[in-house]
Amino acid sequence: MLFSALGFALMGTFVKLSYDDGIPILEIIAVRAVISIFLSYVDVKRKRINIWGTDKVLLISRGLAGAFALMCVYYALVNIPFAEATMLQYLNPMFTAVLAVLFLGERIQGSTLLCIVLSFTGLMIIVRPDFLFGDSSSDYSWLAVAAAIGGAFGSGVAYVLVRKLSVSEDPSVIIIYFPLVALPISLLFLGNNLVIPQGITWLWLLLVGIFTQVGQFGLTKAMQTETASKATSFSYMQVVFAAVLGALVFSEIPTIWTFIGGGLIILGAFINMSSKKVSAKSVAD
């Protein structure tokens, strides 16, 4: 899940760079989907498995949930400051935990709840969003904020579906359905607004697709080895990676609040991991 968080943080960085170079959001999604389909197809053929899987209804549903979430997240990412957009996106573990209880019959452990509370508190300290801290100078689009929350919910739905599918489907099949569904949807809504990339923008778009694949692979593998609510609690680490990338790429120097918040996130992850080790030892004993 940490590997996944780093991949998605890098993906978000190159999405912003591509959009700043004039590429529409839907076109970024379409290019990302093409690259993901190619890489996923190579992986599926290497494994010599059926690309279409067995539970096609759930696979398509996972693709639809992912496509919806992706459009919302990208819209928020380019219309809200990077830190705030990332914080809102990572409300998804809470949605995931509730959905996992309702549809997967999972129980939320106390350590997972504590991890989520510490991590969310850390996020709030790091980003200190104006619309929550009452800064009258804030001028966020309510549509963008709603899109960010919608993206978090869509991600939660997708995570739960991945968890359910992981029982019967190979990770590579689950992964390839996402771009297979997202590509036609993005092209349909893009219409005639295609923009031909110039120069280094081609590289930004390529890296969006590559790091998407890195994030998706890490996420899918995590869902196969841990409960949905517990695995996604580690996704908060993306904010730490985003803070580092913000400093390196966008010259956003982290403040003391970033270090305090990051410490709480790491503490939450440590508690979660420690609880898992204790539980495994108890079972062995």
mmCIF file of C-alpha atoms in Angstrom:
data_model
loop_
_atom_site.group_PDB
_atom_site.id
_atom_site.type_symbol
_atom_site.label_atom_id
_atom_site.label_comp_id
_atom_site.label_asym_id
_atom_site.label_seq_id
_atom_site.Cartn_x
_atom_site.Cartn_y
_atom_site.Cartn_z
ATOM 1 C CA MET A 1 0.000 0.000 0.000
ATOM 2 C CA LEU A 2 2.962 2.329 0.633
ATOM 3 C CA PHE A 3 4.232 1.469 -2.861
ATOM 4 C CA SER A 4 0.765 2.298 -4.196
ATOM 5 C CA ALA A 5 0.654 5.626 -2.322
ATOM 6 C CA LEU A 6 3.984 6.696 -3.822
ATOM 7 C CA GLY A 7 2.823 5.735 -7.311
ATOM 8 C CA PHE A 8 -0.397 7.737 -6.999
ATOM 9 C CA ALA A 9 1.452 10.757 -5.563
ATOM 10 C CA LEU A 10 3.766 10.779 -8.584
ATOM 11 C CA MET A 11 0.785 10.319 -10.863
ATOM 12 C CA GLY A 12 -0.895 13.393 -9.375
ATOM 13 C CA THR A 13 2.261 15.428 -9.889
ATOM 14 C CA PHE A 14 2.399 14.631 -13.597
ATOM 15 C CA VAL A 15 -1.346 15.205 -13.981
ATOM 16 C CA LYS A 16 -0.873 18.764 -12.743
ATOM 17 C CA LEU A 17 2.141 19.295 -15.003
ATOM 18 C CA SER A 18 0.181 18.002 -18.006
ATOM 19 C CA TYR A 19 -2.833 20.193 -17.233
ATOM 20 C CA ASP A 20 -0.576 23.222 -16.772
ATOM 21 C CA ASP A 21 0.707 22.532 -20.294
ATOM 22 C CA GLY A 22 -2.839 22.811 -21.671
ATOM 23 C CA ILE A 23 -3.998 19.173 -21.808
ATOM 24 C CA PRO A 24 -7.713 18.709 -20.888
ATOM 25 C CA ILE A 25 -8.539 16.478 -17.927
ATOM 26 C CA LEU A 26 -10.478 13.966 -20.025
ATOM 27 C CA GLU A 27 -7.609 13.688 -22.472
ATOM 28 C CA ILE A 28 -5.200 12.979 -19.604
ATOM 29 C CA ILE A 29 -7.555 10.219 -18.444
ATOM 30 C CA ALA A 30 -7.757 8.786 -21.977
ATOM 31 C CA VAL A 31 -3.972 8.741 -22.412
ATOM 32 C CA ARG A 32 -3.571 7.190 -18.982
ATOM 33 C CA ALA A 33 -6.089 4.502 -19.940
ATOM 34 C CA VAL A 34 -4.309 3.666 -23.211
ATOM 35 C CA ILE A 35 -0.980 3.221 -21.434
ATOM 36 C CA SER A 36 -2.562 1.157 -18.659
ATOM 37 C CA ILE A 37 -4.328 -1.095 -21.162
ATOM 38 C CA PHE A 38 -1.063 -1.780 -22.988
ATOM 39 C CA LEU A 39 0.914 -2.537 -19.814
ATOM 40 C CA SER A 40 -1.900 -4.613 -18.329
ATOM 41 C CA TYR A 41 -2.369 -6.593 -21.544
ATOM 42 C CA VAL A 42 1.334 -7.462 -21.615
ATOM 43 C CA ASP A 43 1.075 -8.635 -18.008
ATOM 44 C CA VAL A 44 -2.058 -10.708 -18.676
ATOM 45 C CA LYS A 45 -0.481 -12.399 -21.706
ATOM 46 C CA ARG A 46 2.659 -13.109 -19.702
ATOM 47 C CA LYS A 47 0.558 -14.943 -17.122
ATOM 48 C CA ARG A 48 -1.426 -16.739 -19.862
ATOM 49 C CA ILE A 49 -4.758 -16.065 -18.217
ATOM 50 C CA ASN A 50 -8.165 -15.082 -19.579
ATOM 51 C CA ILE A 51 -8.237 -11.308 -19.983
ATOM 52 C CA TRP A 52 -12.017 -11.125 -19.446
ATOM 53 C CA GLY A 53 -12.083 -12.851 -16.060
ATOM 54 C CA THR A 54 -15.099 -14.658 -14.630
ATOM 55 C CA ASP A 55 -17.335 -12.170 -12.771
ATOM 56 C CA LYS A 56 -17.770 -9.644 -15.572
ATOM 57 C CA VAL A 57 -20.558 -7.702 -13.840
ATOM 58 C CA LEU A 58 -18.417 -6.935 -10.807
ATOM 59 C CA LEU A 59 -15.362 -6.257 -12.987
ATOM 60 C CA ILE A 60 -17.287 -3.720 -15.086
ATOM 61 C CA SER A 61 -18.749 -2.206 -11.902
ATOM 62 C CA ARG A 62 -15.216 -1.793 -10.545
ATOM 63 C CA GLY A 63 -14.247 -0.075 -13.799
ATOM 64 C CA LEU A 64 -17.227 2.292 -13.635
ATOM 65 C CA ALA A 65 -16.577 3.191 -9.986
ATOM 66 C CA GLY A 66 -12.910 3.801 -10.765
ATOM 67 C CA ALA A 67 -13.675 5.932 -13.829
ATOM 68 C CA PHE A 68 -16.144 8.074 -11.863
ATOM 69 C CA ALA A 69 -13.672 8.516 -9.023
ATOM 70 C CA LEU A 70 -10.845 9.363 -11.414
ATOM 71 C CA MET A 71 -12.769 12.106 -13.186
ATOM 72 C CA CYS A 72 -13.773 13.640 -9.856
ATOM 73 C CA VAL A 73 -10.259 13.434 -8.412
ATOM 74 C CA TYR A 74 -8.598 14.956 -11.488
ATOM 75 C CA TYR A 75 -11.146 17.794 -11.610
ATOM 76 C CA ALA A 76 -10.489 18.587 -7.942
ATOM 77 C CA LEU A 77 -6.743 18.234 -8.370
ATOM 78 C CA VAL A 78 -6.532 20.991 -10.976
ATOM 79 C CA ASN A 79 -9.131 23.296 -9.378
ATOM 80 C CA ILE A 80 -8.122 23.115 -5.695
ATOM 81 C CA PRO A 81 -4.596 23.579 -4.288
ATOM 82 C CA PHE A 82 -2.691 20.290 -4.371
ATOM 83 C CA ALA A 83 -2.590 19.684 -0.607
ATOM 84 C CA GLU A 84 -6.293 20.361 -0.036
ATOM 85 C CA ALA A 85 -7.303 18.186 -3.003
ATOM 86 C CA THR A 86 -5.152 15.335 -1.715
ATOM 87 C CA MET A 87 -6.617 15.625 1.781
ATOM 88 C CA LEU A 88 -10.197 15.438 0.494
ATOM 89 C CA GLN A 89 -9.359 12.530 -1.790
ATOM 90 C CA TYR A 90 -8.072 10.553 1.175
ATOM 91 C CA LEU A 91 -11.365 10.600 2.955
ATOM 92 C CA ASN A 92 -11.854 7.320 1.066
ATOM 93 C CA PRO A 93 -10.679 4.968 3.883
ATOM 94 C CA MET A 94 -13.669 6.087 5.932
ATOM 95 C CA PHE A 95 -16.020 5.339 3.047
ATOM 96 C CA THR A 96 -14.192 2.047 2.463
ATOM 97 C CA ALA A 97 -14.519 0.997 6.102
ATOM 98 C CA VAL A 98 -18.282 1.663 6.154
ATOM 99 C CA LEU A 99 -18.865 -0.036 2.791
ATOM 100 C CA ALA A 100 -16.733 -3.019 3.830
ATOM 101 C CA VAL A 101 -18.902 -3.465 6.925
ATOM 102 C CA LEU A 102 -22.118 -3.230 4.881
ATOM 103 C CA PHE A 103 -21.153 -5.362 1.874
ATOM 104 C CA LEU A 104 -18.205 -7.535 2.933
ATOM 105 C CA GLY A 105 -19.179 -8.244 6.526
ATOM 106 C CA GLU A 106 -15.804 -7.009 7.800
ATOM 107 C CA ARG A 107 -15.222 -5.807 11.355
ATOM 108 C CA ILE A 108 -13.327 -2.578 11.998
ATOM 109 C CA GLN A 109 -10.605 -3.208 14.563
ATOM 110 C CA GLY A 110 -9.789 -0.623 17.206
ATOM 111 C CA SER A 111 -6.265 -0.205 15.859
ATOM 112 C CA THR A 112 -7.642 0.589 12.417
ATOM 113 C CA LEU A 113 -9.972 3.236 13.838
ATOM 114 C CA LEU A 114 -7.111 4.767 15.820
ATOM 115 C CA CYS A 115 -4.914 4.751 12.720
ATOM 116 C CA ILE A 116 -7.614 6.531 10.712
ATOM 117 C CA VAL A 117 -8.156 9.147 13.456
ATOM 118 C CA LEU A 118 -4.429 9.852 13.832
ATOM 119 C CA SER A 119 -3.886 9.912 10.081
ATOM 120 C CA PHE A 120 -6.841 12.205 9.400
ATOM 121 C CA THR A 121 -5.717 14.537 12.194
ATOM 122 C CA GLY A 122 -2.253 14.550 10.672
ATOM 123 C CA LEU A 123 -3.705 15.413 7.289
ATOM 124 C CA MET A 124 -5.644 18.318 8.765
ATOM 125 C CA ILE A 125 -2.509 19.664 10.434
ATOM 126 C CA ILE A 126 -0.437 19.335 7.258
ATOM 127 C CA VAL A 127 -2.844 20.975 4.815
ATOM 128 C CA ARG A 128 -4.729 23.353 7.184
ATOM 129 C CA PRO A 129 -7.465 23.886 4.558
ATOM 130 C CA ASP A 130 -8.887 27.398 4.482
ATOM 131 C CA PHE A 131 -12.480 26.230 4.052
ATOM 132 C CA LEU A 132 -12.264 24.386 7.402
ATOM 133 C CA PHE A 133 -10.085 26.850 9.320
ATOM 134 C CA GLY A 134 -12.271 29.838 8.505
ATOM 135 C CA ASP A 135 -9.894 31.941 6.415
ATOM 136 C CA SER A 136 -12.125 34.475 4.680
ATOM 137 C CA SER A 137 -9.592 34.804 1.859
ATOM 138 C CA SER A 138 -10.415 31.261 0.706
ATOM 139 C CA ASP A 139 -12.206 31.077 -2.616
ATOM 140 C CA TYR A 140 -12.758 27.403 -3.379
ATOM 141 C CA SER A 141 -15.238 26.209 -5.963
ATOM 142 C CA TRP A 142 -17.969 24.226 -4.239
ATOM 143 C CA LEU A 143 -18.197 22.085 -7.371
ATOM 144 C CA ALA A 144 -14.514 21.201 -7.052
ATOM 145 C CA VAL A 145 -14.900 20.400 -3.352
ATOM 146 C CA ALA A 146 -17.944 18.225 -4.095
ATOM 147 C CA ALA A 147 -15.974 16.497 -6.858
ATOM 148 C CA ALA A 148 -13.143 15.725 -4.433
ATOM 149 C CA ILE A 149 -15.562 14.174 -1.933
ATOM 150 C CA GLY A 150 -17.302 12.295 -4.757
ATOM 151 C CA GLY A 151 -13.919 11.006 -5.866
ATOM 152 C CA ALA A 152 -13.207 9.749 -2.349
ATOM 153 C CA PHE A 153 -16.535 7.937 -2.254
ATOM 154 C CA GLY A 154 -15.990 6.439 -5.709
ATOM 155 C CA SER A 155 -12.559 5.239 -4.615
ATOM 156 C CA GLY A 156 -14.101 3.625 -1.543
ATOM 157 C CA VAL A 157 -16.597 1.752 -3.724
ATOM 158 C CA ALA A 158 -13.797 0.652 -6.074
ATOM 159 C CA TYR A 159 -11.641 -0.570 -3.171
ATOM 160 C CA VAL A 160 -14.455 -2.703 -1.766
ATOM 161 C CA LEU A 161 -15.137 -4.186 -5.213
ATOM 162 C CA VAL A 162 -11.421 -4.961 -5.616
ATOM 163 C CA ARG A 163 -11.460 -6.729 -2.254
ATOM 164 C CA LYS A 164 -14.480 -8.807 -3.292
ATOM 165 C CA LEU A 165 -13.039 -9.589 -6.736
ATOM 166 C CA SER A 166 -9.658 -10.602 -5.333
ATOM 167 C CA VAL A 167 -11.222 -13.865 -4.174
ATOM 168 C CA SER A 168 -11.948 -15.038 -7.733
ATOM 169 C CA GLU A 169 -9.935 -12.834 -10.110
ATOM 170 C CA ASP A 170 -6.258 -12.400 -10.897
ATOM 171 C CA PRO A 171 -4.928 -8.917 -9.972
ATOM 172 C CA SER A 172 -3.940 -8.240 -13.598
ATOM 173 C CA VAL A 173 -7.507 -8.864 -14.790
ATOM 174 C CA ILE A 174 -8.923 -6.553 -12.109
ATOM 175 C CA ILE A 175 -6.440 -3.856 -13.094
ATOM 176 C CA ILE A 176 -7.089 -3.991 -16.844
ATOM 177 C CA TYR A 177 -10.857 -3.524 -16.499
ATOM 178 C CA PHE A 178 -10.313 -0.053 -15.038
ATOM 179 C CA PRO A 179 -8.777 1.481 -18.196
ATOM 180 C CA LEU A 180 -10.988 -0.654 -20.474
ATOM 181 C CA VAL A 181 -14.017 1.124 -19.008
ATOM 182 C CA ALA A 182 -12.406 4.542 -18.454
ATOM 183 C CA LEU A 183 -11.107 4.913 -22.051
ATOM 184 C CA PRO A 184 -14.435 4.930 -23.953
ATOM 185 C CA ILE A 185 -16.104 7.059 -21.277
ATOM 186 C CA SER A 186 -13.364 9.710 -21.355
ATOM 187 C CA LEU A 187 -13.288 9.805 -25.167
ATOM 188 C CA LEU A 188 -17.077 10.157 -25.296
ATOM 189 C CA PHE A 189 -17.078 13.207 -23.017
ATOM 190 C CA LEU A 190 -13.905 14.670 -24.547
ATOM 191 C CA GLY A 191 -15.548 15.018 -27.951
ATOM 192 C CA ASN A 192 -13.689 17.388 -30.265
ATOM 193 C CA ASN A 193 -11.589 19.026 -27.521
ATOM 194 C CA LEU A 194 -8.463 16.982 -28.228
ATOM 195 C CA VAL A 195 -5.176 18.887 -27.798
ATOM 196 C CA ILE A 196 -1.972 17.604 -29.421
ATOM 197 C CA PRO A 197 0.789 17.551 -26.763
ATOM 198 C CA GLN A 198 4.007 19.413 -27.468
ATOM 199 C CA GLY A 199 7.563 18.681 -26.365
ATOM 200 C CA ILE A 200 8.036 17.439 -22.819
ATOM 201 C CA THR A 201 4.267 17.214 -22.284
ATOM 202 C CA TRP A 202 4.437 13.829 -24.024
ATOM 203 C CA LEU A 203 6.726 12.660 -21.221
ATOM 204 C CA TRP A 204 4.389 13.996 -18.515
ATOM 205 C CA LEU A 205 1.482 12.045 -20.029
ATOM 206 C CA LEU A 206 3.555 8.882 -20.349
ATOM 207 C CA LEU A 207 4.568 9.118 -16.687
ATOM 208 C CA VAL A 208 0.930 9.617 -15.661
ATOM 209 C CA GLY A 209 0.150 6.234 -17.192
ATOM 210 C CA ILE A 210 3.221 4.482 -15.818
ATOM 211 C CA PHE A 211 2.764 5.644 -12.231
ATOM 212 C CA THR A 212 -0.941 4.885 -12.437
ATOM 213 C CA GLN A 213 0.026 1.297 -13.133
ATOM 214 C CA VAL A 214 2.439 1.319 -10.197
ATOM 215 C CA GLY A 215 -0.307 2.613 -7.891
ATOM 216 C CA GLN A 216 -2.937 0.188 -9.167
ATOM 217 C CA PHE A 217 -0.623 -2.811 -8.839
ATOM 218 C CA GLY A 218 0.315 -1.956 -5.259
ATOM 219 C CA LEU A 219 -3.319 -1.324 -4.328
ATOM 220 C CA THR A 220 -4.580 -4.586 -5.819
ATOM 221 C CA LYS A 221 -1.855 -6.676 -4.160
ATOM 222 C CA ALA A 222 -2.570 -4.986 -0.804
ATOM 223 C CA MET A 223 -6.279 -5.794 -1.069
ATOM 224 C CA GLN A 224 -5.450 -9.464 -1.579
ATOM 225 C CA THR A 225 -3.457 -9.737 1.642
ATOM 226 C CA GLU A 226 -5.364 -7.530 4.102
ATOM 227 C CA THR A 227 -8.896 -6.364 4.962
ATOM 228 C CA ALA A 228 -10.144 -3.416 2.907
ATOM 229 C CA SER A 229 -10.440 -0.949 5.798
ATOM 230 C CA LYS A 230 -7.038 -1.842 7.276
ATOM 231 C CA ALA A 231 -5.147 -1.795 3.974
ATOM 232 C CA THR A 232 -6.520 1.568 2.840
ATOM 233 C CA SER A 233 -5.589 3.231 6.136
ATOM 234 C CA PHE A 234 -2.000 3.163 4.845
ATOM 235 C CA SER A 235 -3.036 5.199 1.803
ATOM 236 C CA TYR A 236 -2.740 8.342 3.933
ATOM 237 C CA MET A 237 1.011 8.108 3.396
ATOM 238 C CA GLN A 238 0.395 9.602 -0.051
ATOM 239 C CA VAL A 239 0.150 12.983 1.672
ATOM 240 C CA VAL A 240 3.679 12.619 3.026
ATOM 241 C CA PHE A 241 4.938 11.737 -0.447
ATOM 242 C CA ALA A 242 2.944 14.643 -1.891
ATOM 243 C CA ALA A 243 4.585 17.057 0.564
ATOM 244 C CA VAL A 244 8.041 15.934 -0.573
ATOM 245 C CA LEU A 245 7.108 16.116 -4.257
ATOM 246 C CA GLY A 246 5.519 19.515 -3.703
ATOM 247 C CA ALA A 247 8.830 20.811 -2.359
ATOM 248 C CA LEU A 248 10.898 19.259 -5.148
ATOM 249 C CA VAL A 249 8.638 19.954 -8.131
ATOM 250 C CA PHE A 250 6.441 22.925 -7.181
ATOM 251 C CA SER A 251 8.843 24.641 -4.714
ATOM 252 C CA GLU A 252 6.370 24.223 -1.860
ATOM 253 C CA ILE A 253 8.536 24.224 1.273
ATOM 254 C CA PRO A 254 6.995 22.113 4.072
ATOM 255 C CA THR A 255 6.244 23.968 7.319
ATOM 256 C CA ILE A 256 6.473 22.752 10.899
ATOM 257 C CA TRP A 257 2.819 21.753 10.556
ATOM 258 C CA THR A 258 3.809 19.344 7.791
ATOM 259 C CA PHE A 259 6.318 17.597 10.052
ATOM 260 C CA ILE A 260 3.854 17.388 12.956
ATOM 261 C CA GLY A 261 1.090 16.035 10.744
ATOM 262 C CA GLY A 262 3.453 13.627 9.018
ATOM 263 C CA GLY A 263 4.541 12.324 12.425
ATOM 264 C CA LEU A 264 0.922 11.538 13.331
ATOM 265 C CA ILE A 265 0.410 9.732 10.023
ATOM 266 C CA ILE A 266 3.521 7.614 10.569
ATOM 267 C CA LEU A 267 2.426 6.896 14.162
ATOM 268 C CA GLY A 268 -0.946 5.698 12.912
ATOM 269 C CA ALA A 269 0.712 3.431 10.341
ATOM 270 C CA PHE A 270 3.030 2.040 13.044
ATOM 271 C CA ILE A 271 0.090 1.235 15.345
ATOM 272 C CA ASN A 272 -1.693 -0.487 12.472
ATOM 273 C CA MET A 273 1.345 -2.582 11.549
ATOM 274 C CA SER A 274 2.099 -3.443 15.188
ATOM 275 C CA SER A 275 -1.470 -4.638 15.728
ATOM 276 C CA LYS A 276 -1.231 -6.868 12.654
ATOM 277 C CA LYS A 277 1.988 -8.451 13.948
ATOM 278 C CA VAL A 278 0.465 -9.085 17.389
ATOM 279 C CA SER A 279 -2.645 -10.633 15.837
ATOM 280 C CA ALA A 280 -0.566 -12.901 13.606
ATOM 281 C CA LYS A 281 1.568 -13.997 16.586
ATOM 282 C CA SER A 282 -1.556 -14.770 18.630
ATOM 283 C CA VAL A 283 -2.943 -16.959 15.854
ATOM 284 C CA ALA A 284 0.388 -18.779 15.568
ATOM 285 C CA ASP A 285 0.512 -19.369 19.331
#
